[in-house]
Tab-separated table of C-alpha atoms in Angstrom:
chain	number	residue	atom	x	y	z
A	5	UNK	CA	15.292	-50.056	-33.278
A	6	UNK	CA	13.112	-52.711	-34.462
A	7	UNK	CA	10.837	-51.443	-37.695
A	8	UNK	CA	7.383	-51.897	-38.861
A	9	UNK	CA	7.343	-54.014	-41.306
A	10	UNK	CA	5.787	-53.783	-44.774
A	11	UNK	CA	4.074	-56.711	-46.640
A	12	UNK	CA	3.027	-57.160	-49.933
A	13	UNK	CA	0.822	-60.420	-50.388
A	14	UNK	CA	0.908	-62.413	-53.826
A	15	UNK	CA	-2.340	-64.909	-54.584
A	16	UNK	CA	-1.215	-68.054	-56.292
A	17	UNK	CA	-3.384	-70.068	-57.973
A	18	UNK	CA	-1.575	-73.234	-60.376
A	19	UNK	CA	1.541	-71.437	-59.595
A	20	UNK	CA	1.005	-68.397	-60.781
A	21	UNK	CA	0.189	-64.861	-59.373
A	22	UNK	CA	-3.391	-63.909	-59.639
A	23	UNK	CA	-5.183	-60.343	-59.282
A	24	UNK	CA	-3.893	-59.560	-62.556
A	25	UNK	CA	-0.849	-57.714	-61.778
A	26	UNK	CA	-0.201	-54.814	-63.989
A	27	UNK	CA	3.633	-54.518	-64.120
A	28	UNK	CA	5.403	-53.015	-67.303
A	29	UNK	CA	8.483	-53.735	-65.968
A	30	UNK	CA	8.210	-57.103	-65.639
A	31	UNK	CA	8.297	-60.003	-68.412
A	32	UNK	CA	5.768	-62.077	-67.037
A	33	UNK	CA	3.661	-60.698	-64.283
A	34	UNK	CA	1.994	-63.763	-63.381
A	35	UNK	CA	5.306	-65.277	-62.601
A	36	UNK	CA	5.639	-64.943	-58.704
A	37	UNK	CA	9.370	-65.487	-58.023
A	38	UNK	CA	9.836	-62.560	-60.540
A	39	UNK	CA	7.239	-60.629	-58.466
A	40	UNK	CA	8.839	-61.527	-55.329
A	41	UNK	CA	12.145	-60.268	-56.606
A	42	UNK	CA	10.999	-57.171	-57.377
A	43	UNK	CA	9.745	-56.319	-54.505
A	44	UNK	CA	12.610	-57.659	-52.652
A	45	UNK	CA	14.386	-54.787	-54.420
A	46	UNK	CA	11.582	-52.492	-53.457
A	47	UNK	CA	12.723	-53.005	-49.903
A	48	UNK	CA	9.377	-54.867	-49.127
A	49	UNK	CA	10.376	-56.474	-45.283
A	50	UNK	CA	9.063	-59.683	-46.034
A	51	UNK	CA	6.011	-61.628	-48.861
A	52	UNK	CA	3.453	-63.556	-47.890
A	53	UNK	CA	2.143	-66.221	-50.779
A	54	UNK	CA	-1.504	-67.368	-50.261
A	55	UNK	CA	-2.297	-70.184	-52.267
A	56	UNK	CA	-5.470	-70.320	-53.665
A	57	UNK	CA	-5.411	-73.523	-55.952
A	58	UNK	CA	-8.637	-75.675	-55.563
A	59	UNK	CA	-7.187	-78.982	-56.164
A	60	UNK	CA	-5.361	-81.208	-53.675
A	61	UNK	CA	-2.937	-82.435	-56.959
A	62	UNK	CA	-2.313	-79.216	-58.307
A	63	UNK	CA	-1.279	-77.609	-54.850
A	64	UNK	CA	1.389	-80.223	-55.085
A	65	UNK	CA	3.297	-77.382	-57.245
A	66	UNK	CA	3.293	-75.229	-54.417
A	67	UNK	CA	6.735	-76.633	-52.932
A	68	UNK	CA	8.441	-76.337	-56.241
A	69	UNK	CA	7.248	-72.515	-56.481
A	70	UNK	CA	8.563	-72.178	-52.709
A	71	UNK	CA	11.934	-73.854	-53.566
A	72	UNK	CA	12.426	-71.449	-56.558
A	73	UNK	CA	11.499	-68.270	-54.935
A	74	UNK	CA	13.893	-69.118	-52.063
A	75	UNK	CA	16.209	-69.508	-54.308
A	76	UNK	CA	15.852	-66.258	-55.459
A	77	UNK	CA	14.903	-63.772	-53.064
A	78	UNK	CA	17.263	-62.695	-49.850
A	79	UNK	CA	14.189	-61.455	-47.493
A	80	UNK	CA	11.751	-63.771	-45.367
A	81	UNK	CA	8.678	-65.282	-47.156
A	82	UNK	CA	5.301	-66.827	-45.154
A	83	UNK	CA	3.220	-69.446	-46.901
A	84	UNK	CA	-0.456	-70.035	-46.329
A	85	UNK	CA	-3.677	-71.489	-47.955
A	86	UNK	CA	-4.866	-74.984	-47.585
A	87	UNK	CA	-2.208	-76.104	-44.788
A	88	UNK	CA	-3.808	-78.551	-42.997
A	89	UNK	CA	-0.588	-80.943	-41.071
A	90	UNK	CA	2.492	-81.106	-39.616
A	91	UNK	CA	3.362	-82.984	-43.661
A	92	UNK	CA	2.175	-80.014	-45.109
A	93	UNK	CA	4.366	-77.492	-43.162
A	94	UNK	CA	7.687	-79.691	-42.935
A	95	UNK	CA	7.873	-79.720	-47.050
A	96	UNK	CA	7.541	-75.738	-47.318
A	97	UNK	CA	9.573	-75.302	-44.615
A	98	UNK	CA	12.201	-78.076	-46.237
A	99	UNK	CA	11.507	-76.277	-49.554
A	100	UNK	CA	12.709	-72.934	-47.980
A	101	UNK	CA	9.497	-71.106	-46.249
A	102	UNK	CA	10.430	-69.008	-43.819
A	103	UNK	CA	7.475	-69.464	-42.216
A	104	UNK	CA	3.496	-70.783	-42.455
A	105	UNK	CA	0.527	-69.842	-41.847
A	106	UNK	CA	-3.034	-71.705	-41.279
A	107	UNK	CA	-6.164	-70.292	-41.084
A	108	UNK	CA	-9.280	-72.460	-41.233
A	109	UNK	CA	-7.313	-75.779	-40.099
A	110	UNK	CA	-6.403	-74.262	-37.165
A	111	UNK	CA	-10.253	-73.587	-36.237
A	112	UNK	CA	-11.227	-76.608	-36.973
A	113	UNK	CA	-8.529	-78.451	-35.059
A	114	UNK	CA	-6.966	-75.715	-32.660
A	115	UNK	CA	-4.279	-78.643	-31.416
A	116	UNK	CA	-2.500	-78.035	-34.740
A	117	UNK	CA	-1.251	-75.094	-33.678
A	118	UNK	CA	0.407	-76.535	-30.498
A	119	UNK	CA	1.790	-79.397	-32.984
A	120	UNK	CA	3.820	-76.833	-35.167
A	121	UNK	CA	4.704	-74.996	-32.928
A	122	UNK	CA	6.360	-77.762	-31.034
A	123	UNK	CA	7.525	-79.414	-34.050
A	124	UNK	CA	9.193	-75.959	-35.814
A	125	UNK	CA	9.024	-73.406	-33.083
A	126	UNK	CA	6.502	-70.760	-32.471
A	127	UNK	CA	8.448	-68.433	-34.915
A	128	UNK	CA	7.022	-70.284	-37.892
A	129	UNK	CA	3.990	-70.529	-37.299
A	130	UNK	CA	1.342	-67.417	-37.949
A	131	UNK	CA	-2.253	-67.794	-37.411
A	132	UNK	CA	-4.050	-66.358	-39.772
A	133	UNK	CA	-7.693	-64.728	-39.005
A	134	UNK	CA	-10.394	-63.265	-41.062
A	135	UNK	CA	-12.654	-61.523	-38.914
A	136	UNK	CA	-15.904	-60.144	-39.308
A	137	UNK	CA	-18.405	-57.750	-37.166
A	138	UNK	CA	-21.770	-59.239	-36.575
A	139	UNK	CA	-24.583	-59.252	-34.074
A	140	UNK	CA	-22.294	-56.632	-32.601
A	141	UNK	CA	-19.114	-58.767	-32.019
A	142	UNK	CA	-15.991	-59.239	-33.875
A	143	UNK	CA	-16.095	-63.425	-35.221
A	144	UNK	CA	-14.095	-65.059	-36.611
A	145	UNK	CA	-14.932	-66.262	-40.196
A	146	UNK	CA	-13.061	-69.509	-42.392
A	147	UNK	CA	-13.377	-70.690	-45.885
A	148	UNK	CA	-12.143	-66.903	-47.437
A	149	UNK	CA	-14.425	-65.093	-44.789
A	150	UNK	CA	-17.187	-66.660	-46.457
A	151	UNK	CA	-18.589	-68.619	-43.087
A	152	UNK	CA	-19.367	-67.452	-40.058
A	153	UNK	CA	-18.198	-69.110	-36.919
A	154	UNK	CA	-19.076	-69.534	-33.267
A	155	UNK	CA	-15.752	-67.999	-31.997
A	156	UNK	CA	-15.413	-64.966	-30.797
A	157	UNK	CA	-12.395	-63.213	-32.349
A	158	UNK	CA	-10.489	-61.775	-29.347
A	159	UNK	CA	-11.020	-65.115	-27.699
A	160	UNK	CA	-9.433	-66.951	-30.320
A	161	UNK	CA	-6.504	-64.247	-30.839
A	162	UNK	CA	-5.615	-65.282	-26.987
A	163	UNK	CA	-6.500	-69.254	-27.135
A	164	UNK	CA	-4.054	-69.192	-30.353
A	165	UNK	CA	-1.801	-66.955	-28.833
A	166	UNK	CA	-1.773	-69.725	-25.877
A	167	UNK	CA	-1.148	-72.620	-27.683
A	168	UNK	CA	1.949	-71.452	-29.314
A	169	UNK	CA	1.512	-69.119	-32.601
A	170	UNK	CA	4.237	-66.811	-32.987
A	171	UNK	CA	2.277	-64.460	-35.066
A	172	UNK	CA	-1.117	-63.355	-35.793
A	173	UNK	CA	-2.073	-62.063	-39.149
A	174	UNK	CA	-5.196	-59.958	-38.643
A	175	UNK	CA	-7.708	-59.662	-41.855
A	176	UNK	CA	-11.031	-57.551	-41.305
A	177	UNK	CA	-13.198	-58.884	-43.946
A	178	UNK	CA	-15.240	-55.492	-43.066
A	179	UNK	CA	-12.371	-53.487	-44.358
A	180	UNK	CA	-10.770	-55.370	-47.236
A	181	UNK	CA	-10.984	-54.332	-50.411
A	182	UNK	CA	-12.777	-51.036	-49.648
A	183	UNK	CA	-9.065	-48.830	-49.466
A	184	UNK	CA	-10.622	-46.610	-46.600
A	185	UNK	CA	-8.235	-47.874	-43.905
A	186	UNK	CA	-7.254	-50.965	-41.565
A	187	UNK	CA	-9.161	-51.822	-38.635
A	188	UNK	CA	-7.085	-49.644	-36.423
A	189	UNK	CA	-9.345	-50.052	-33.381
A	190	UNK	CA	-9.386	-54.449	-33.216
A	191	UNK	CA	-6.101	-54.570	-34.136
A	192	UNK	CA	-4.862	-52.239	-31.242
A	193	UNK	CA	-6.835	-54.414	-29.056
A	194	UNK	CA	-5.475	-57.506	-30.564
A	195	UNK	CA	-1.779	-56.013	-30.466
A	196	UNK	CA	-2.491	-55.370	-26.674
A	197	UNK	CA	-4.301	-58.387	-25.554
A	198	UNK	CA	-1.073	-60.736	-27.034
A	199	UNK	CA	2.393	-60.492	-26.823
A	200	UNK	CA	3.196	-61.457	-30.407
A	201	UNK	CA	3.191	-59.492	-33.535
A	202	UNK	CA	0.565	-59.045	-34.921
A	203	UNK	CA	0.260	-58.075	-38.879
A	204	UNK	CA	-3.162	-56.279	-39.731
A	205	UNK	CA	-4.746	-57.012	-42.979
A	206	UNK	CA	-7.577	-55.511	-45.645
A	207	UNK	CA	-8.115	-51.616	-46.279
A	208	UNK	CA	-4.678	-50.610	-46.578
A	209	UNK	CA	-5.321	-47.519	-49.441
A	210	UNK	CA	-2.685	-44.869	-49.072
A	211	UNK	CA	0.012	-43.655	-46.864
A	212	UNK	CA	-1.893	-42.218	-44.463
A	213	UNK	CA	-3.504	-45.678	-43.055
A	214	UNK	CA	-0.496	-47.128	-42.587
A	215	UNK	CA	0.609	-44.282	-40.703
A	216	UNK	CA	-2.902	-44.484	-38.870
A	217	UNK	CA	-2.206	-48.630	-38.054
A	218	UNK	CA	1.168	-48.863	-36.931
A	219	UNK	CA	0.208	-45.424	-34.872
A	220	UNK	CA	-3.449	-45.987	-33.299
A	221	UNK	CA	-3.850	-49.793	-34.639
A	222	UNK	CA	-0.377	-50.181	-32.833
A	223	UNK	CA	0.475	-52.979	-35.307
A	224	UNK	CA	3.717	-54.636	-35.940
A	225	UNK	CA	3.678	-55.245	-39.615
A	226	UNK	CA	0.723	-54.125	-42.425
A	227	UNK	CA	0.064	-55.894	-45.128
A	228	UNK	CA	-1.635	-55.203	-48.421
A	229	UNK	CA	-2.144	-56.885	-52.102
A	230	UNK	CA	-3.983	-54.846	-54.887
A	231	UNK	CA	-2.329	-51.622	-54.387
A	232	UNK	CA	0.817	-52.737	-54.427
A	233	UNK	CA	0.431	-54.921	-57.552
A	234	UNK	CA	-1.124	-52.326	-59.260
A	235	UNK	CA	1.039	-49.195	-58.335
A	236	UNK	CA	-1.078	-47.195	-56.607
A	237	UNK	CA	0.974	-47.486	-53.897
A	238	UNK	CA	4.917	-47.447	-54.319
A	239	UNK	CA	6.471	-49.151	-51.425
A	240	UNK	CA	9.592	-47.655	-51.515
A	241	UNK	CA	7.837	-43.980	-51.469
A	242	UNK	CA	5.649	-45.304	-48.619
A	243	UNK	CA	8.671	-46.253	-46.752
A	244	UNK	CA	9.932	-43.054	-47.364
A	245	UNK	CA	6.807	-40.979	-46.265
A	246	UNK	CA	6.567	-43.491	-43.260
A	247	UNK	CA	10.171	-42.644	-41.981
A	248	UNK	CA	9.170	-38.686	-41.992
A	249	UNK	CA	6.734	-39.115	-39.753
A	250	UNK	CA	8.997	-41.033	-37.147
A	251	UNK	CA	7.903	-44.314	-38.119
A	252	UNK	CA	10.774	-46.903	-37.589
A	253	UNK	CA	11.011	-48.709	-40.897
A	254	UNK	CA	13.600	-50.087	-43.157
A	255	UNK	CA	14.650	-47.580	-45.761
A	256	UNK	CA	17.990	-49.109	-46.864
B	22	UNK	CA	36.068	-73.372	-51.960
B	23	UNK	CA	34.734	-76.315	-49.950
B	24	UNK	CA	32.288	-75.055	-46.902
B	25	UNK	CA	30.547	-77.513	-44.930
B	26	UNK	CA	26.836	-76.791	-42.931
B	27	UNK	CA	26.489	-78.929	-39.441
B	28	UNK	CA	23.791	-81.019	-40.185
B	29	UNK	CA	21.704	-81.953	-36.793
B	30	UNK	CA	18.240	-81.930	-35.932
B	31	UNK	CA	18.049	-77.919	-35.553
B	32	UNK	CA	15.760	-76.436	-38.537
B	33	UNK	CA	15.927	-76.198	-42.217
B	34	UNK	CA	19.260	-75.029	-43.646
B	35	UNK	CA	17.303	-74.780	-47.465
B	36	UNK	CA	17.389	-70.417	-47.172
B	37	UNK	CA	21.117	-70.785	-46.255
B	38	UNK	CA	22.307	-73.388	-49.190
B	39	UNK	CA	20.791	-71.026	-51.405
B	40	UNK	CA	22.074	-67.774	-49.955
B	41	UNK	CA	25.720	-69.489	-50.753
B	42	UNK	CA	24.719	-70.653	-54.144
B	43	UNK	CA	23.934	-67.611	-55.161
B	44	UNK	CA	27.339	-66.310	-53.735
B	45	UNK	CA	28.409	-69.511	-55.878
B	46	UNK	CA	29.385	-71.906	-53.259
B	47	UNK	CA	27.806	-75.294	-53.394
B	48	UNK	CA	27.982	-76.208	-49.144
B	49	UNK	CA	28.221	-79.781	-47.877
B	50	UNK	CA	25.681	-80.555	-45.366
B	51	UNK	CA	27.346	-82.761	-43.236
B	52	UNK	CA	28.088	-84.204	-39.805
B	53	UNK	CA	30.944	-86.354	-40.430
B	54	UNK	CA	33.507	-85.057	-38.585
B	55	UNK	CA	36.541	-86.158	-40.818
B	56	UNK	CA	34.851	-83.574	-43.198
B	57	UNK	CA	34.202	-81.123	-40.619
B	58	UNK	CA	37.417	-80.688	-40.062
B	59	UNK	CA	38.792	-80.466	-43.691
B	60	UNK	CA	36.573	-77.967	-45.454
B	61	UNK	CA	37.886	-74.265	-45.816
B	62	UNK	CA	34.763	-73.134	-43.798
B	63	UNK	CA	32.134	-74.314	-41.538
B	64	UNK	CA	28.479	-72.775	-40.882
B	65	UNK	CA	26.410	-73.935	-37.839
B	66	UNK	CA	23.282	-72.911	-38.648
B	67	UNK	CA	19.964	-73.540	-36.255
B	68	UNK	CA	16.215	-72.517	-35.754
B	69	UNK	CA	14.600	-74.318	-33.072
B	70	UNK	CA	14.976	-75.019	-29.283
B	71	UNK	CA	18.366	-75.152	-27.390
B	72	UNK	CA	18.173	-78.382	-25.372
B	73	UNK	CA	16.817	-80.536	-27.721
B	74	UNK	CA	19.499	-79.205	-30.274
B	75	UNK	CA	22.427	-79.559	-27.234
B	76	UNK	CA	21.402	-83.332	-26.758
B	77	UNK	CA	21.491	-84.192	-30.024
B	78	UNK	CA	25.116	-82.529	-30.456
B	79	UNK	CA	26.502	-84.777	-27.663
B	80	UNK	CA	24.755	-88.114	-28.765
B	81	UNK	CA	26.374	-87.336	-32.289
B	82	UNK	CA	29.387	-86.457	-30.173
B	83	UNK	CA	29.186	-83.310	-32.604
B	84	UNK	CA	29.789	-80.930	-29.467
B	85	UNK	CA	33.353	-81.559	-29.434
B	86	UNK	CA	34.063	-81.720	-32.756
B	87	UNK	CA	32.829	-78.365	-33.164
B	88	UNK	CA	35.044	-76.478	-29.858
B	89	UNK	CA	38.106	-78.007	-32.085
B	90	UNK	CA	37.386	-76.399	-35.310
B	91	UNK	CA	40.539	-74.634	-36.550
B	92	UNK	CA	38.988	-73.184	-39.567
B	93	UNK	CA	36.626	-70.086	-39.631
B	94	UNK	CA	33.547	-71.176	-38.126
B	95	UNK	CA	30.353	-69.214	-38.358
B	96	UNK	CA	27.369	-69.930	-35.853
B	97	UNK	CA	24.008	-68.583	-37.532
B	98	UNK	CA	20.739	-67.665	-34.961
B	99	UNK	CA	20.118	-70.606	-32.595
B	100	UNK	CA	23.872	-71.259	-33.622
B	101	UNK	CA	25.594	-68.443	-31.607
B	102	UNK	CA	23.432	-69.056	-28.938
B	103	UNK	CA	24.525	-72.673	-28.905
B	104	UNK	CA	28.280	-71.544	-28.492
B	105	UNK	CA	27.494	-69.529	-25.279
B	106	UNK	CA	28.233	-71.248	-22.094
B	107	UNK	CA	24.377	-71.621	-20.610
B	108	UNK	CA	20.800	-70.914	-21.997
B	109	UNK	CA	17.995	-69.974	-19.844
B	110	UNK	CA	15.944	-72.047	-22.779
B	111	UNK	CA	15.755	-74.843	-20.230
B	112	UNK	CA	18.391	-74.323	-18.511
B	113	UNK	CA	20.729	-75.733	-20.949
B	114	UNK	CA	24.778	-75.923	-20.487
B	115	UNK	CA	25.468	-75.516	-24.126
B	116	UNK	CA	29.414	-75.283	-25.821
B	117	UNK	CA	31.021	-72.901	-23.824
B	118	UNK	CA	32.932	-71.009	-26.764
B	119	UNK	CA	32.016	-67.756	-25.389
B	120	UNK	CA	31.837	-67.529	-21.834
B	121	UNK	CA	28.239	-66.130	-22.070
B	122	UNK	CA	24.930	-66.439	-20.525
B	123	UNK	CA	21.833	-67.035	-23.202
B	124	UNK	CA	18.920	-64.755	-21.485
B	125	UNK	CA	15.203	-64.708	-22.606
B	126	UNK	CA	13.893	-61.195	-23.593
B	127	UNK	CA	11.594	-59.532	-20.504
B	128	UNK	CA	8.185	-59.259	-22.208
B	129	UNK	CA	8.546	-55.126	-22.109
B	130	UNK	CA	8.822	-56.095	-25.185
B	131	UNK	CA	6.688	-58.494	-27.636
B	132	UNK	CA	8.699	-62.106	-28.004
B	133	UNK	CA	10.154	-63.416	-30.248
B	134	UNK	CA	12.202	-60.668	-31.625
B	135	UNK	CA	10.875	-60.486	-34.933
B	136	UNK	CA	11.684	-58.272	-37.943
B	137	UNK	CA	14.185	-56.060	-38.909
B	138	UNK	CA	16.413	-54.058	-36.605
B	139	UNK	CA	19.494	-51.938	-36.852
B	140	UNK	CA	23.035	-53.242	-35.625
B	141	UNK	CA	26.249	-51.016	-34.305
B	142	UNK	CA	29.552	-51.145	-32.848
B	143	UNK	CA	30.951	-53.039	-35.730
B	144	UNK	CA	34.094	-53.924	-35.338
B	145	UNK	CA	35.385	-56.829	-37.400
B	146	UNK	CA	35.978	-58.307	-40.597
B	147	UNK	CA	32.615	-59.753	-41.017
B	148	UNK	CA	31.483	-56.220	-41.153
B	149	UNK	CA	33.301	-54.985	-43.898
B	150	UNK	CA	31.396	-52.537	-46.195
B	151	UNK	CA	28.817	-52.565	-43.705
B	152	UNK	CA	28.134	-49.478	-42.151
B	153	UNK	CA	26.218	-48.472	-39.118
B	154	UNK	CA	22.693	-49.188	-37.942
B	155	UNK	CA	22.704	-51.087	-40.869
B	156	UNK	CA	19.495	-53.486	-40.567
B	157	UNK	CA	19.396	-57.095	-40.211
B	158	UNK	CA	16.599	-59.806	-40.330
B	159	UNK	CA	15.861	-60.980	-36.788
B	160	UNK	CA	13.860	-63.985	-35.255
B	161	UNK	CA	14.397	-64.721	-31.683
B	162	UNK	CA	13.172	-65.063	-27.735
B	163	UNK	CA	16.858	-65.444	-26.166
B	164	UNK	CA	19.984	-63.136	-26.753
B	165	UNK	CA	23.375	-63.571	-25.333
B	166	UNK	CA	24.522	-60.456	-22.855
B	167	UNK	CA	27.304	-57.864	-24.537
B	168	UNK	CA	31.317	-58.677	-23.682
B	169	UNK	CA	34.009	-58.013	-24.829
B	170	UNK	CA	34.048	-60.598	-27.489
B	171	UNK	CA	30.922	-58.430	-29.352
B	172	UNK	CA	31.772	-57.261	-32.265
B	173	UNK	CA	28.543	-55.958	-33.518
B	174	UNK	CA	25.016	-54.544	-30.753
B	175	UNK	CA	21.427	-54.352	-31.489
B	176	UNK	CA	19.089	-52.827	-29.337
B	177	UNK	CA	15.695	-54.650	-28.429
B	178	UNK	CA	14.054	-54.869	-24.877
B	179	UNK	CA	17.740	-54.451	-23.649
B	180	UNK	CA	21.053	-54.232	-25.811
B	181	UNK	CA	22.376	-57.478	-26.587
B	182	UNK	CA	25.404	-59.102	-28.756
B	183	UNK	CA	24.394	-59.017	-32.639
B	184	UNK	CA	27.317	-61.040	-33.534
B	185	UNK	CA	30.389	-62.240	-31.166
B	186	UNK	CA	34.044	-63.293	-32.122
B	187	UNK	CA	36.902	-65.331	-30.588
B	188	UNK	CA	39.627	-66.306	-32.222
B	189	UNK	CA	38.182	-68.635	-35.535
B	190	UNK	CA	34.618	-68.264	-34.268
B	191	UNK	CA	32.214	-66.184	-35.041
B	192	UNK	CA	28.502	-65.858	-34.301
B	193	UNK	CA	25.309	-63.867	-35.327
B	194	UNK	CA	22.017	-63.961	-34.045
B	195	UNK	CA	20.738	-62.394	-37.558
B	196	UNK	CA	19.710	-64.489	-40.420
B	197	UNK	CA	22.225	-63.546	-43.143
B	198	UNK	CA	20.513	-65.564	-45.559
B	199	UNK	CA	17.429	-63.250	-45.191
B	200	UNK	CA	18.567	-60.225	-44.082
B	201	UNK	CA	18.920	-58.892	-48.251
B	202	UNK	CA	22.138	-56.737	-49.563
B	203	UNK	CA	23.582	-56.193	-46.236
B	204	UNK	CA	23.347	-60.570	-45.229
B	205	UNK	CA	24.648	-61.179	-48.483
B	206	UNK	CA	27.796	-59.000	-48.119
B	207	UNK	CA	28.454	-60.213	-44.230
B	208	UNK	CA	28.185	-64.245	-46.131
B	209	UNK	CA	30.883	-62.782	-48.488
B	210	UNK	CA	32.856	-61.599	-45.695
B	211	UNK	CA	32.883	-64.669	-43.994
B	212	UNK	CA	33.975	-66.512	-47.161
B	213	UNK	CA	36.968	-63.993	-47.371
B	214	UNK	CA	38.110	-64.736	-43.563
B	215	UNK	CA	41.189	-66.186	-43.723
C-alpha cells in the first residue's frame, strides 16, 4: 500500500542550514548533506531544501550542495527557492534533484509550469503555494507569504494542476509557525479538487496533527521544519505512533 | 567491474552514478554499442515520456543493440516500461522484451504513483535479502500488467509488475537509487548476477 509520506524541510542560506539546528549528534549542524543523512537514517520519506540565499552569485553554490547531498543520501530530495527557468531546473536536476519546486515564478509566469513539465515530466515539478485567508477567501501569497495576490487559491491549485504540476506543496501562512495543527480543512479540499499529491505545510506540532492531516486534511505527504530540527518531534517515533493508528507509512 | 548506463535523451542518470559509486562502481555512460556489448553489466535507466524516448532509441539504432544484450541487463523506471511490447503513453510500440502491455493507472487513484509502496511475490535473485512488503521508492503514471515473467507485485489502483525477468533481463519500475537500504541491496544484487 502506498504510505504517507513524511518530510522534513532544511532552509539553506550560502549553503548552509539555517534555523539554527540544535543537533548534539552531529559535527556540524549547519552542514546540510550531514543533516540530510541523518534523517535519511531516521526513515524521513523524502527532504525538501529551500534555498533562501539573497544573491543571484551566491545561489550559484546551490548545485554543488545538490551534487554532494545526492551523493550522499539514498531517498528522494525536492529543491526550491528562487527557480525561475527551464536553466535553473535542468542544472539541479543534472546535479541530482529529484525534483523542483517554484513558487512565486510560477505566479508570475504560470507558462513555466507547462515548460517543465514538458521539458522533465510532470513528476518533477511541484508547485509550491503559500496561502493566506483574507477578506474571507483563501489567496495565494509570493515573496515568503509576504504579498498578497489577486489569485484565488483553489483556482490556482486547479489552473496549476492543469498545466502540468505533478505535485502541490500546500503552506498556510495562517498556520505556520504557530504548532497548533495543519490546515486540515483547505488541504482536504485541495487533495479533492486535484488528482495529484498534495503535501500540506506550516503547523505541524505533534503527533496528533499529522494524524489529524493525512486523516481529515486527506493529505498525501506532511511536511514540517523546526520541530524536527530541534527534536521536539522524533520522526522515527512519529512513524511509529502513525502506524498504530492504521496510518500507512514507512517504518522500515 | 566495468558497468555501462544507456545514455539517450531519457532523464538524468546523476542519482544512479552515485548510487553505484557508493556501491564502488564507477559506470560508463555510454551509447556506443561496441561498449555496450563488452561491459560486465548494463543499466537502462529513464524518467521521462515513452515515445519521445522510443524514437530516439531507433534513430541511435540503440533499440537493437539493446534486445541483443547477452550480459545482465537491468531496465530502471521508464526503462522496464520501455522493454514491454506497447505503451498506452502514446500509443508507443516500444522493445518487445517482455511481451507486455504498458497501461496508464485509472484515476481511482491520484497519478503519478508517487511515494513509497510495499512490493511481494519475490522471487528472484535480485531480491535476495529482501523480504516481503519490503518498500520501494515509486514515481509513475503507466505500469506494465502481471505475467508470468514477474518476479516481484506492488499494489496501487490495480496490482501491477514491480520488477519482471527473462532470461538476462531484468526490469523494475522502482527507483533503486532512491529507494534507501532495501535499493541499495537490490543494486548489489544485480552486480552479483552472473
Amino acid at each position: 500500500m502506498l504510505t504517507k509520506r513524511i518530510i522534513p524541510c532544511l532552509d539553506i542560506k550560502d549553503g548552509r542550514t539555517v534555523k539554527g539546528v540544535n543537533f548534539v549528534d552531529l559535527k556540524d549542524a549547519g552542514d546540510p548533506v550531514e543533516l540530510a543523512a541523518l534523517y535519511a537514517d531516521q526513515y524521513a520519506d523524502e527532504l525538501v531544501f529551500l534555498d533562501i540565499t539573497a544573491t543571484v552569485e551566491k545561489r550559484k553554490t546551490l548545485v554543488d550542495l545538490v551534487k554532494r547531498v545526492a551523493a550522499a543520501i539514498n531517498i528522494p530530495f525536492t529543491v526550491g527557492g528562487g527557480i525561475s527557468s527551464v536553466e535553473d531546473v535542468s542544472a539541479l536536476l543534472n546535479a541530482g534533484a529529484d525534483k523542483i519546486s517554484i513558487n512565486s515564478s510560477a505566479v508570475k509566469k504560470p507558462e513555466l509550469v507547462n515548460e517543465l513539465a514538458l521539458e522533465f515530466g510532470s513528476q518533477c515539478v511541484v508547485v509550491a503555494i503559500d496561502t493566506r485567508f483574507v477578506e474571507n477567501n483563501h489567496y495565494v501569497h509570493t515573496r515568503g507569504g509576504r504579498t498578497k495576490t489577486e489569485l484565488k487559491t483553489l483556482e490556482w491549485v486547479k489552473e496549476v494542476a492543469e498545466r502540468g504540476a505533478g505535485e502541490i506543496l500546500l503552506t498556510s501562512m495562517d498556520h505556520d509557525g504557530t504548532k497548533a495543527g495543519f490546515a486540515d480543512k483547505l488541504t482536504s479540499q485541495v487533495s479533492e479538487l486535484v488528482n495529484i499529491p498534495v503535501i500540506a505545510s506550516g503547523g505541524g506540532g505533534n503527533t496528533q496533527h499529522f494524524i489529524d492531516v493525512f486523516g481529515k486534511g486527506k493529505a498525501d505527504a506532511a511536511l514540517a521544519a523546526s520541530i524536527f530540527h530541534y527534536k521536539e518531534v522524533d520522526i522515527r517515533e512519529l512513524k511509529k505512533s502513525l502506524a498504530e493508528t492504521g496510518i500507512p507509512i514507512r517504518e522500515h | 567491474m566495468e558497468l555501462a548506463i544507456i545514455k539517450y535523451n531519457a532523464g538524468n542518470v546523476q542519482s544512479l552514478t552515485f548510487a553505484l559509486n557508493r556501491l564502488g562502481i564507477e559506470p560508463i555512460l555510454t551509447d556506443d554499442p561496441a561498449i555496450l556489448t563488452k561491459v560486465d553489466k548494463v543499466i537502462f535507466p529513464g524518467v521521462g515520456e515513452a515515445s519521445t524516448a522510443m524514437n530516439y532509441l531507433k534513430e541511435k539504432k540503440l533499440d537493437k543493440v539493446i534486445t541483443g544484450i547477452k550480459q545482465p541487463f537491468l531496465g530502471v523506471c521508464l526503462g522496464l516500461q520501455l522493454m514491454c511490447k506497447h505503451s498506452e503513453e502514446n500509443n508507443t510500440d516500444c522493445l518487445g522484451i517482455f511481451d507486455l502491455a504498458v497501461k496508464r493507472f485509472v484515476a481511482t487513484e491520484k497519478v503519478p504513483h508517487m511515494g513509497w509502496n510495499t512490493i511481494q511475490n519475490l522471487k528472484s535473485q535480485l531480491f535476495d535479502q529482501v523480504v516481503e512488503n519490503a518498500y520501494l521508492y515509486f514515481v509513475h503514471s503507466f505500469y506494465a500488467e502481471k505475467s508470468e515473467q514477474t518476479i516481484a507485485t506492488c499494489g496501487y489502483a490495480n496490482d501491477f509488475s514491480a520488477a519482471l525477468q527473462k532470461d538476462n533481463f531484468y526490469a523494475i519500475q522502482a527507483h533503486p537509487e532512491k529507494s534507501s537500504k532495501t535499493g541499495q541491496q537490490i543494486l548489489e544484487n544485480f552486480l552479483s548476477i552472473k
